[in-house]
CSV table of C-alpha atoms in Angstrom, one decimal:
chain,number,residue,atom,x,y,z
A,1,MET,CA,28.0,22.7,11.3
A,2,SER,CA,25.3,20.2,12.5
A,3,GLN,CA,22.1,21.1,14.1
A,4,ALA,CA,20.0,19.1,16.6
A,5,SER,CA,16.7,17.3,14.2
A,6,PRO,CA,13.5,17.5,16.5
A,7,ALA,CA,12.7,14.0,14.7
A,8,ASN,CA,15.6,12.6,16.1
A,9,GLY,CA,16.9,14.6,19.1
A,10,SER,CA,20.5,14.0,17.8
A,11,THR,CA,23.0,16.6,16.6
A,12,GLN,CA,24.0,14.6,13.0
A,13,PRO,CA,22.5,15.8,9.9
A,14,ASP,CA,19.1,14.2,8.7
A,15,GLN,CA,19.8,11.4,6.7
A,16,PRO,CA,17.2,10.9,3.6
A,17,VAL,CA,14.5,8.5,4.3
A,18,GLN,CA,14.8,5.1,2.9
A,19,ARG,CA,11.7,4.0,1.4
A,20,SER,CA,10.5,0.7,1.0
A,21,GLN,CA,10.2,-0.4,-2.5
A,22,LEU,CA,6.7,-1.6,-1.6
A,23,ILE,CA,6.2,1.9,-1.5
A,24,THR,CA,8.4,3.4,-4.6
A,25,GLU,CA,7.7,0.9,-7.1
A,26,PRO,CA,3.7,0.7,-7.4
A,27,ILE,CA,4.1,4.4,-8.1
A,28,SER,CA,6.9,3.8,-10.6
A,29,ASN,CA,7.2,4.0,-14.3
A,30,HIS,CA,8.6,0.4,-14.6
A,31,SER,CA,7.4,-2.6,-15.8
A,32,VAL,CA,4.9,-5.0,-14.1
A,33,GLU,CA,7.9,-7.6,-13.9
A,34,THR,CA,10.4,-5.1,-12.3
A,35,MET,CA,8.0,-4.0,-9.6
A,36,LEU,CA,6.7,-7.4,-8.8
A,37,ALA,CA,10.7,-8.5,-9.1
A,38,ALA,CA,11.6,-5.5,-6.6
A,39,CYS,CA,8.6,-6.4,-4.3
A,40,ARG,CA,9.5,-9.9,-3.9
A,41,ALA,CA,12.9,-8.9,-2.9
A,42,SER,CA,11.8,-6.7,-0.2
A,43,ILE,CA,9.3,-9.6,1.4
A,44,ALA,CA,11.9,-11.6,0.7
A,45,ASN,CA,14.4,-9.4,2.9
A,46,GLY,CA,11.5,-9.1,5.4
A,47,GLU,CA,10.0,-6.1,4.8
A,48,ASP,CA,6.7,-5.5,6.4
A,49,VAL,CA,3.7,-5.7,3.8
A,50,ASN,CA,1.7,-3.2,6.2
A,51,ALA,CA,4.3,-1.2,7.1
A,52,PRO,CA,3.6,2.4,6.9
A,53,ASP,CA,5.5,4.8,4.5
A,54,THR,CA,8.5,6.7,6.4
A,55,PRO,CA,7.9,10.2,5.3
A,56,PRO,CA,6.7,12.5,8.4
A,57,HIS,CA,4.6,14.6,6.2
A,58,VAL,CA,1.1,13.3,4.7
A,59,GLY,CA,1.6,15.2,1.3
A,60,HIS,CA,4.5,13.1,0.7
A,61,ASN,CA,3.5,10.0,2.3
A,62,GLU,CA,1.8,6.9,0.6
A,63,GLY,CA,0.4,5.1,3.3
A,64,ARG,CA,0.6,1.5,3.3
A,65,PRO,CA,2.1,-0.3,0.4
A,66,LEU,CA,-1.6,-1.1,0.0
A,67,ASP,CA,-2.2,2.6,-0.3
A,68,ALA,CA,0.3,2.9,-2.2
A,69,CYS,CA,-0.6,1.1,-5.5
A,70,LEU,CA,-4.4,2.7,-5.0
A,71,ARG,CA,-3.2,6.4,-6.1
A,72,GLN,CA,-4.4,7.4,-8.9
A,73,THR,CA,-2.9,11.3,-8.1
A,74,HIS,CA,0.6,9.7,-7.5
A,75,MET,CA,0.8,7.7,-10.8
A,76,PRO,CA,3.3,8.7,-13.1
A,77,GLY,CA,1.8,9.8,-16.6
A,78,LYS,CA,-0.9,8.1,-17.9
A,79,LYS,CA,-0.1,5.1,-15.8
A,80,SER,CA,-3.6,3.1,-14.3
A,81,ILE,CA,-3.8,1.7,-10.9
A,82,VAL,CA,-5.3,-0.7,-12.6
A,83,GLU,CA,-1.5,-1.9,-13.8
A,84,ASN,CA,-0.6,-2.0,-10.1
A,85,LEU,CA,-3.1,-5.3,-9.7
A,86,PRO,CA,-0.4,-8.0,-9.9
A,87,VAL,CA,1.4,-6.3,-6.9
A,88,ILE,CA,-1.7,-6.0,-5.3
A,89,GLU,CA,-2.1,-9.3,-5.5
A,90,LEU,CA,1.2,-10.1,-4.3
A,91,LEU,CA,0.9,-7.8,-1.0
A,92,LEU,CA,-2.4,-9.6,-0.2
A,93,GLU,CA,-1.0,-13.2,-0.4
A,94,HIS,CA,2.1,-11.9,2.0
A,95,GLY,CA,-0.7,-10.6,4.7
A,96,ALA,CA,-1.4,-6.8,3.4
A,97,ASP,CA,-4.5,-6.0,5.5
A,98,PRO,CA,-7.0,-3.9,3.5
A,99,ARG,CA,-8.7,-2.9,6.6
A,100,LEU,CA,-6.0,-1.2,7.7
A,101,TYR,CA,-6.6,2.8,8.1
A,102,SER,CA,-5.4,4.6,5.0
A,103,ARG,CA,-3.8,8.4,4.7
A,104,SER,CA,-4.2,7.8,1.0
A,105,VAL,CA,-7.5,7.6,-0.4
A,106,GLY,CA,-9.0,10.7,0.3
A,107,VAL,CA,-11.0,9.7,3.1
A,108,VAL,CA,-9.7,10.3,7.0
A,109,ALA,CA,-10.2,7.2,9.4
A,110,ILE,CA,-12.0,4.8,7.0
A,111,PRO,CA,-10.2,1.9,5.9
A,112,ILE,CA,-9.3,1.4,2.3
A,113,VAL,CA,-11.7,-1.5,1.9
A,114,LEU,CA,-14.9,0.8,2.9
A,115,ALA,CA,-13.6,3.9,1.2
A,116,ARG,CA,-13.7,2.5,-1.9
A,117,ARG,CA,-16.8,0.3,-1.6
A,118,TYR,CA,-18.3,3.6,-1.7
A,119,SER,CA,-16.7,4.6,-5.1
A,120,VAL,CA,-17.7,2.0,-7.6
A,121,ASP,CA,-20.5,3.7,-9.0
A,122,GLU,CA,-21.7,4.4,-12.6
A,123,GLU,CA,-19.4,7.7,-12.9
A,124,GLU,CA,-16.2,5.7,-13.0
A,125,LYS,CA,-15.3,3.8,-16.1
A,126,GLU,CA,-16.3,0.0,-17.0
A,127,GLU,CA,-12.7,-0.9,-16.5
A,128,HIS,CA,-12.5,1.2,-13.6
A,129,ARG,CA,-15.8,-0.4,-12.1
A,130,ALA,CA,-14.9,-3.8,-12.8
A,131,PHE,CA,-11.2,-3.2,-11.4
A,132,TRP,CA,-12.9,-2.6,-8.0
A,133,LYS,CA,-15.3,-5.3,-8.2
A,134,HIS,CA,-12.7,-7.6,-8.5
A,135,LEU,CA,-10.4,-5.9,-5.9
A,136,LEU,CA,-12.7,-5.7,-3.5
A,137,GLY,CA,-13.6,-9.5,-4.1
A,138,LEU,CA,-9.5,-10.0,-3.4
A,139,PHE,CA,-9.7,-7.9,-0.5
A,140,GLU,CA,-12.2,-9.8,1.1
A,141,GLU,CA,-10.8,-13.1,0.5
A,142,ALA,CA,-7.4,-11.8,2.2
A,143,ILE,CA,-9.4,-10.8,5.2
A,144,VAL,CA,-10.8,-14.3,5.4
A,145,ARG,CA,-7.0,-15.8,5.4
A,146,ILE,CA,-5.8,-13.2,7.8
A,147,ASP,CA,-8.2,-13.6,10.0
A,148,ALA,CA,-8.3,-17.8,10.3
A,149,LYS,CA,-4.4,-17.1,10.7
A,150,ARG,CA,-4.9,-15.2,13.4
A,151,LYS,CA,-7.5,-17.3,15.0
A,152,GLU,CA,-5.2,-20.5,14.5
A,153,THR,CA,-2.2,-18.6,16.2
A,154,GLU,CA,-4.3,-17.6,19.2
A,155,GLY,CA,-5.3,-21.0,19.4
A,156,ASP,CA,-2.1,-22.4,19.2
A,157,GLY,CA,-0.8,-19.7,22.1
């Protein structure tokens, strides 16, 4: 017997939520090539690189695709977030905005770019410090591109 779901108000049984590969690939054990191929296919199929993850419970929700790439505690085995750099670059190339609010960096209501700025300190391994410094540079470049595109679009309207 089907029960009404508070989420959808119907009497149909809840269907499993289909999560975007832009969210699931960065937290997988797949090779970089496989992750990139899956993410490129998702982008080619029109998926939004800024769309939040679909599960309603924060503990099971990865935030946005950039957040999923940067959430070390959800990486399988010994995988490091550093291994997600090619996916991060792909997301940024396709308009991922690092200024959007994140639920996954452990800091509420601070965009990920600002939250990580506070974490690039001497206590981190040199590899991670270099990664975050490089990443912040990529974020800043992406923000300039996004703002320029927005101004261009507003000027055309």
